[in-house]
Short mmCIF file of C-alpha atoms in Angstrom, two decimals:
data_model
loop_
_atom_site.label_atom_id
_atom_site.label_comp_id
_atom_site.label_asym_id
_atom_site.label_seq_id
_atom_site.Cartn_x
_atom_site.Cartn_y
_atom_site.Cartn_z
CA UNK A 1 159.13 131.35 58.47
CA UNK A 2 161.85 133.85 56.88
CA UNK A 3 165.34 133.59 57.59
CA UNK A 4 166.82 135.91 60.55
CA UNK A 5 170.11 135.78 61.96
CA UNK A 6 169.07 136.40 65.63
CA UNK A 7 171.22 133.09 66.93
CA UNK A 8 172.04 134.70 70.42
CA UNK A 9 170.67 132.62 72.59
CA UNK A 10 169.78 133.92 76.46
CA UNK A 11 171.19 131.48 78.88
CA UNK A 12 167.09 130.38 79.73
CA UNK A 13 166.49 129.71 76.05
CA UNK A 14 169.74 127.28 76.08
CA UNK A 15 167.96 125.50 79.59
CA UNK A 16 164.95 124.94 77.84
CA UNK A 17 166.11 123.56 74.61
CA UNK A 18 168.25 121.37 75.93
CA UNK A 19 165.50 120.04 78.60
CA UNK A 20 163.63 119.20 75.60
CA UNK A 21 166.19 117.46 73.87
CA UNK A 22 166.52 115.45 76.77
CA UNK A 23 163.28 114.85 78.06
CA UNK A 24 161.16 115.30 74.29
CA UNK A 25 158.36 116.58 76.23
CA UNK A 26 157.38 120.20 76.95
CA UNK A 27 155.41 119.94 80.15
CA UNK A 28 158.59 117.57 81.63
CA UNK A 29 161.21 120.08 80.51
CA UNK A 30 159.23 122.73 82.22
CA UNK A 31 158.75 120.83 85.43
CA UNK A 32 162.65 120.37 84.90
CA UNK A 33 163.56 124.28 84.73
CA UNK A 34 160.76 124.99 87.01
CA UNK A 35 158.13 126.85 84.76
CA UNK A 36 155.14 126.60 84.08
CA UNK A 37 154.24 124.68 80.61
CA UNK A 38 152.50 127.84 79.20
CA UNK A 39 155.36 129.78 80.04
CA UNK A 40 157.72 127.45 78.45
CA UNK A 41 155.77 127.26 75.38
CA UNK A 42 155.92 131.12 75.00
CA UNK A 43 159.58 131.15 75.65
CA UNK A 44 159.74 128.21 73.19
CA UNK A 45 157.76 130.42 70.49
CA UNK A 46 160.10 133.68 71.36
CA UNK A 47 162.98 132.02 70.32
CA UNK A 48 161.43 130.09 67.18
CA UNK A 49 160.34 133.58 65.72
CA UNK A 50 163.81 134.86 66.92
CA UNK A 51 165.81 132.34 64.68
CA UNK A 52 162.99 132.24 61.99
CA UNK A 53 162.54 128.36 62.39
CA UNK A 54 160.32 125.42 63.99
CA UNK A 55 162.63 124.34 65.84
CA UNK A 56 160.52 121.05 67.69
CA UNK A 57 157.53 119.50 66.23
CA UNK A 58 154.98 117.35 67.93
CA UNK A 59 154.93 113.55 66.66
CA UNK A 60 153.54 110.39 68.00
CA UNK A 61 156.99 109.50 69.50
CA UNK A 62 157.02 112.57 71.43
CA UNK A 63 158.49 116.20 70.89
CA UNK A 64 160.76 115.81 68.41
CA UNK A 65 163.86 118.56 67.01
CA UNK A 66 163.54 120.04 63.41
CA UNK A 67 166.86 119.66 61.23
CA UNK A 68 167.14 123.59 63.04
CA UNK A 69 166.65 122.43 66.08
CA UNK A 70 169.32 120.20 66.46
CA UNK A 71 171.60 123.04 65.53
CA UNK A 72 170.33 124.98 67.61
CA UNK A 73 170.62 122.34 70.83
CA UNK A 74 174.10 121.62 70.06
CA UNK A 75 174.42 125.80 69.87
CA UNK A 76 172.84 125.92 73.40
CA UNK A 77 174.48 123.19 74.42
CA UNK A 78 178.30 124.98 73.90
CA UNK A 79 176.58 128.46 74.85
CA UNK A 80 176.02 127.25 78.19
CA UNK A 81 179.19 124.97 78.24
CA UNK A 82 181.28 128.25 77.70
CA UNK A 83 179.80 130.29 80.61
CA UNK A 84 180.42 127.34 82.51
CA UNK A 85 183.98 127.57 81.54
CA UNK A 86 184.21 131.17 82.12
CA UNK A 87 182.58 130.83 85.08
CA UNK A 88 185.07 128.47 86.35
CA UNK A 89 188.08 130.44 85.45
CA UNK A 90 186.92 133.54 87.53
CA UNK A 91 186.49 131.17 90.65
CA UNK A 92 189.74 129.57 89.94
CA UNK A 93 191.50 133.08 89.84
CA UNK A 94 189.23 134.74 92.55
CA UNK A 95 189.29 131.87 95.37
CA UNK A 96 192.68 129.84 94.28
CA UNK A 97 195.06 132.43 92.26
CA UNK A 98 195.22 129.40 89.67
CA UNK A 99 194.50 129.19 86.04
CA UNK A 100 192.78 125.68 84.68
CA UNK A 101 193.15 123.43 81.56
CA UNK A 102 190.93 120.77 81.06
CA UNK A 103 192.24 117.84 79.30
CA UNK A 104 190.85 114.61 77.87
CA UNK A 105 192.88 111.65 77.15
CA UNK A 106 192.80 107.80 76.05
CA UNK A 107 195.07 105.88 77.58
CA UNK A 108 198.41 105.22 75.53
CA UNK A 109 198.48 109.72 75.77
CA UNK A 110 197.68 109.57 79.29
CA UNK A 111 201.33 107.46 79.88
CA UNK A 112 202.85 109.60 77.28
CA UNK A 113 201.76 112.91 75.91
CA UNK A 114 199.86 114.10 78.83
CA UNK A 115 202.45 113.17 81.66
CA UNK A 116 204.71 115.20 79.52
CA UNK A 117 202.60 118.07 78.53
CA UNK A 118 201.56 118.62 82.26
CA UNK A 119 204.99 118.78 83.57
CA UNK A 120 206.10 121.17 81.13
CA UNK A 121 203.07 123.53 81.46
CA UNK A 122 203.11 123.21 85.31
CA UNK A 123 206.73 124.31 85.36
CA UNK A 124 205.85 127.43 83.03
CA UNK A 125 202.67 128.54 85.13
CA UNK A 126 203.01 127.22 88.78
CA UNK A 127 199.38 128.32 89.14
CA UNK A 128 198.19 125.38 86.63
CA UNK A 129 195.61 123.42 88.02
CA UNK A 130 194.91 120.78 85.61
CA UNK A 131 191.54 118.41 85.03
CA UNK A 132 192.44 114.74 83.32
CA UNK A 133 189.86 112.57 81.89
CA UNK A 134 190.57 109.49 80.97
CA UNK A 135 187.49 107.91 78.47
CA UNK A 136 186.71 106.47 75.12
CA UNK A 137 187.12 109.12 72.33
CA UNK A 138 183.34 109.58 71.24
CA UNK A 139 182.36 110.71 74.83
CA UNK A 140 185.41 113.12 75.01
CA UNK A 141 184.82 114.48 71.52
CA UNK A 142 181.60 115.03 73.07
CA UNK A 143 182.46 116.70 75.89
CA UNK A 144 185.16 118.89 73.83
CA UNK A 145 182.18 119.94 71.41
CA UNK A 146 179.93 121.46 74.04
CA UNK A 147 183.24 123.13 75.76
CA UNK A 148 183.49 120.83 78.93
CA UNK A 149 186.78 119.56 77.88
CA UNK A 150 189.69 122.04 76.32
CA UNK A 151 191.51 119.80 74.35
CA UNK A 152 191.69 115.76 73.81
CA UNK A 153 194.43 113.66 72.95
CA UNK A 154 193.11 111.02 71.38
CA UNK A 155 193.71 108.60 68.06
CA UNK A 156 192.58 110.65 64.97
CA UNK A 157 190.44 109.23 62.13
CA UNK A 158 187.71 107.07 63.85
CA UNK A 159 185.06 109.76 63.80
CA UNK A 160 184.47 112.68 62.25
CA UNK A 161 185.73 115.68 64.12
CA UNK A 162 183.00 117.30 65.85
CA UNK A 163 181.70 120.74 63.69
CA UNK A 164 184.22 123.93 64.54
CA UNK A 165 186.94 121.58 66.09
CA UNK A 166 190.31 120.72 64.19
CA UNK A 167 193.25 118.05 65.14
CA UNK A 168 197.11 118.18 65.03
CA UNK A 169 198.49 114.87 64.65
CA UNK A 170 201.34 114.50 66.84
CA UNK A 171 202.87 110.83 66.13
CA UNK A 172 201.80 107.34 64.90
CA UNK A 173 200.68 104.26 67.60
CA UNK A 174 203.14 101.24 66.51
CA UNK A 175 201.73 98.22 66.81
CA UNK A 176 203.49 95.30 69.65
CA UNK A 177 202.91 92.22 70.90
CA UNK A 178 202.86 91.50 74.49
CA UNK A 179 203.08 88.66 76.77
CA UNK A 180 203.45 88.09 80.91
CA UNK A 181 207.07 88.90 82.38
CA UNK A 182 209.21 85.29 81.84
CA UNK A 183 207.22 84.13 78.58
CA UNK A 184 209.03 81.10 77.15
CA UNK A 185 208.39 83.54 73.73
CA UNK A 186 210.05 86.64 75.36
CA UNK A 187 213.29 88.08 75.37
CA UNK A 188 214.99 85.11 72.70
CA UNK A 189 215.45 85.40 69.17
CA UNK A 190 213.79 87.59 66.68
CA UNK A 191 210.24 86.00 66.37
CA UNK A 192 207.46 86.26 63.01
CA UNK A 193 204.09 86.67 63.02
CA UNK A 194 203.76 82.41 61.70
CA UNK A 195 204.88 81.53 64.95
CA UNK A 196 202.48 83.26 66.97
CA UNK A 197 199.63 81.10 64.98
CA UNK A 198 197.71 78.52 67.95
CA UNK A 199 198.75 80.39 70.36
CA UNK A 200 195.61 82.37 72.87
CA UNK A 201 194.94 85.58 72.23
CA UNK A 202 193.21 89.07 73.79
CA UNK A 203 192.32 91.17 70.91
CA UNK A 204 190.42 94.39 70.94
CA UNK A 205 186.92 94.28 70.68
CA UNK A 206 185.68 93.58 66.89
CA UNK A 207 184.54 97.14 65.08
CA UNK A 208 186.80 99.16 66.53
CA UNK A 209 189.62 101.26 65.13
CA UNK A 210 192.54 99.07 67.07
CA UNK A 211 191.20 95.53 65.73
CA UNK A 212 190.64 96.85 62.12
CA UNK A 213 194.23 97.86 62.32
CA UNK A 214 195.52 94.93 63.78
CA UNK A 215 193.67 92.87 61.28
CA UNK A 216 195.16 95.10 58.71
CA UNK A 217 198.17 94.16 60.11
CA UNK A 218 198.29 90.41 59.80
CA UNK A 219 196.40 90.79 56.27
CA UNK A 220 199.48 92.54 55.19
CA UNK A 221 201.49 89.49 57.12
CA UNK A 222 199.63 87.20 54.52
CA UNK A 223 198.29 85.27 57.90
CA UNK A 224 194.58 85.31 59.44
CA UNK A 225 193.69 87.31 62.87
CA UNK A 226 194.44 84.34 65.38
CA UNK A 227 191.28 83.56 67.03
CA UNK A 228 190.35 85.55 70.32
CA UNK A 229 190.03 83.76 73.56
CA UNK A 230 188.77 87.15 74.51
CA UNK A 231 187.77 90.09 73.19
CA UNK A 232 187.80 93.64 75.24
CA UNK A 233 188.67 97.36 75.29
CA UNK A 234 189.75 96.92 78.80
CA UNK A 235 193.65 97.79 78.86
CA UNK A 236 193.36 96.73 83.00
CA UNK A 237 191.66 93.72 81.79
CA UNK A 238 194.35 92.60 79.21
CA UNK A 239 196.96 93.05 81.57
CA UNK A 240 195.27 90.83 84.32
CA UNK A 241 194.75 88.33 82.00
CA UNK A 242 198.13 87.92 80.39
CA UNK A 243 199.85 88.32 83.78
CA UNK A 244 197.67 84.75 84.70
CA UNK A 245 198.08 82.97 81.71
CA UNK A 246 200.15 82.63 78.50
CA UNK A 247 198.49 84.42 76.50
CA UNK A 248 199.38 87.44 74.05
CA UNK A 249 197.86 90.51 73.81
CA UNK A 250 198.49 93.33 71.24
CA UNK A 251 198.83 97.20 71.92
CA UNK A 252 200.05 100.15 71.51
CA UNK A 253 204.53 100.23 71.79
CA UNK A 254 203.63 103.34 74.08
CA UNK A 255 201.36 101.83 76.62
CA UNK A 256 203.58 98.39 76.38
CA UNK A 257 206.87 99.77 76.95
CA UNK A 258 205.44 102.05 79.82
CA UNK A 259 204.17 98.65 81.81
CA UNK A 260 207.38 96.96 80.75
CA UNK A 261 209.66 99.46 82.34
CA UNK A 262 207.68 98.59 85.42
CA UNK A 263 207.75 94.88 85.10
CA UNK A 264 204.14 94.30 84.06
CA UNK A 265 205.00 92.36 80.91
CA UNK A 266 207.38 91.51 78.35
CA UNK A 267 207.22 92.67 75.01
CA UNK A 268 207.87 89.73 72.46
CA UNK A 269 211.01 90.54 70.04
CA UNK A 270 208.89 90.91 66.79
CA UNK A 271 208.54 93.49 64.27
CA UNK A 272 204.95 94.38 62.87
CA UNK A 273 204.40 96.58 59.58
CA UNK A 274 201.40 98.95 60.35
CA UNK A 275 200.28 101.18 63.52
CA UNK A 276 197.18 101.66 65.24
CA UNK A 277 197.10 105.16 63.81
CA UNK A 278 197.59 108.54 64.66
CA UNK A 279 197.69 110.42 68.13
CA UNK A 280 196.84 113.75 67.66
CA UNK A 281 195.15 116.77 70.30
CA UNK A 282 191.65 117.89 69.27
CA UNK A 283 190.52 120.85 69.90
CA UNK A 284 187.54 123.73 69.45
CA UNK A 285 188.63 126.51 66.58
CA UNK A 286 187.92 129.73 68.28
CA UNK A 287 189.46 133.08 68.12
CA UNK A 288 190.56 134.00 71.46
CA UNK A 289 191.81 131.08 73.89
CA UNK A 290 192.42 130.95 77.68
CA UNK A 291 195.91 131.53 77.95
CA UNK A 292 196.47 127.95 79.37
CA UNK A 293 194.79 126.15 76.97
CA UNK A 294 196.91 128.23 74.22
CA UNK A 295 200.11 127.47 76.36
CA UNK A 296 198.96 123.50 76.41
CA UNK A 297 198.78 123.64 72.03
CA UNK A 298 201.94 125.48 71.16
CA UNK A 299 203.65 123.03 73.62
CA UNK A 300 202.12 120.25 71.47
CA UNK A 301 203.34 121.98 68.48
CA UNK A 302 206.43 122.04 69.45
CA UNK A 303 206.62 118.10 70.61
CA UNK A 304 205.19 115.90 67.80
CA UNK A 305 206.66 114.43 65.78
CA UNK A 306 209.56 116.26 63.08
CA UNK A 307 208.00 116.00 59.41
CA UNK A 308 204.10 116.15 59.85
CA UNK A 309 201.54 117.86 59.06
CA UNK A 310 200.28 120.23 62.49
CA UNK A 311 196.86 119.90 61.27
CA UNK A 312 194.93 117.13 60.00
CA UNK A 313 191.35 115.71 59.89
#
């Protein structure tokens, strides 16, 4: 087919691509939007000589996307997430008189950056309502790449940034060790990583970004990663289990000292060389912003860290 540039998608086109991503069969995704299958393969044909591609091609697996039409599902897929969002503003402003930020977080920004960033914003527009999810960073990248989330704070570097999003890195994740409140290891002399050898251990779950860090961590040491009487990426989980036991646990200073302050645990007197990375807010390049979501980013700005770069990949 030749090459067009008619991209504009009508919100029905978005429905139906996106019920045949999901369901990889036409007559399903029509029974899904309520049409009938001839009708969706006509509207299916309108918009494949529209963008001058196949965009789905019949295989023995099912309906499958061309190399177009996975760009174009992920285009329907933000075309309908940004009427949403639109949509949502204008009820917000009609029904409550309130303007809305969406925000996704993991969880050393949600005891840190967010609490912060929400005070500050709510104090500068008292008709902020504010949306906080809490997740692993694939799903909110995810959800920030199809416009259901305005911006994530989140640990930069495991992933590529979804496309037409960038990240400002707003200060590094030290590295701790942690133990329950009272440890015979706590709150004594300056400890070293040799000493810790033996002892039982919670460590993140292998593969991810925290354990190769960690790992990097005691390779720099010059000691092995102590074996792992357990391995999760449950922060709740890690605390329950040191708070029964004595075992150690690594995380991020942030989250530690937050639960220390509140007598959940001690942190042990020890110094590590190395971080878990970088915290940085992720977020969709676009020209125009809602005005909270642009409050939300120059606030960030201002807050991270003194001699870094605002943007990074």
């Amino acid at each position: 087919m030749p090459v067009r540039l008619g991209t504009h998608l009508k919100p029905r086109h978005a429905e139906l691509m996106i019920a045949l991503d999901e369901e990889r069969n036409l007559g399903r995704a029509a029974d899904r939007l309520h049409m009938s299958q001839p009708a969706a393969s006509k509207a299916l044909a309108q918009l494949e000589e529209q963008v001058g591609h196949a965009l789905f091609e019949r295989t023995s697996h099912g309906t499958q996307p061309t190399a177009a039409g996975s760009i174009m599902i992920l285009h329907a897929r933000h075309t309908l997430g940004s009427a949403a969002r639109v949509a949502a503003e204008l009820q917000a402003a009609q029904e409550r008189g309130c303007a809305l930020l969406r925000l996704g977080t993991l969880p050393s920004a949600a005891v840190t950056v967010a609490p912060r960033l929400i005070a500050a914003l709510c104090q500068r527009m008292p008709a902020l309502e504010v949306t906080l999810v809490e997740g692993v960073l694939d799903n909110l990248l995810d959800r920030l790449s199809v416009d259901e989330l305005d911006i994530v704070l989140g640990r930069l570097g495991g992933r590529p940034l979804p496309a037409e999003c960038e990240a400002m890195r707003l200060h590094d994740e030290p590295i701790c060790i942690v133990s329950a409140p009272g440890h015979p290891l706590a709150g004594g002399r300056d400890l070293h990583l040799p000493e810790l050898q033996g002892r039982s251990w919670v460590l993140p779950l292998p593969g991810t970004m925290l354990r190769e860090r960690l790992e990097r961590a005691f390779e720099q040491a010059g000691l092995p990663v102590p074996p792992a009487r357990m391995h999760t990426n449950s922060l709740l989980a890690t605390l329950a289990h040191i708070d029964h036991s004595d075992w150690l646990a690594a995380m991020p200073t942030a989250i530690a000292e937050f639960y220390r302050d509140r007598g959940a645990l001690d942190v042990l007197p020890l110094r590590i060389e190395g971080n878990f990375g970088a915290i940085g807010a992720i977020y969709r390049q676009q020209g125009t912003r809602m005005p909270a979501v642009q409050a939300a980013l120059d606030w960030l700005a201002q807050a991270r860290e003194p001699n870094v770069d605002v943007h990074s990949t």
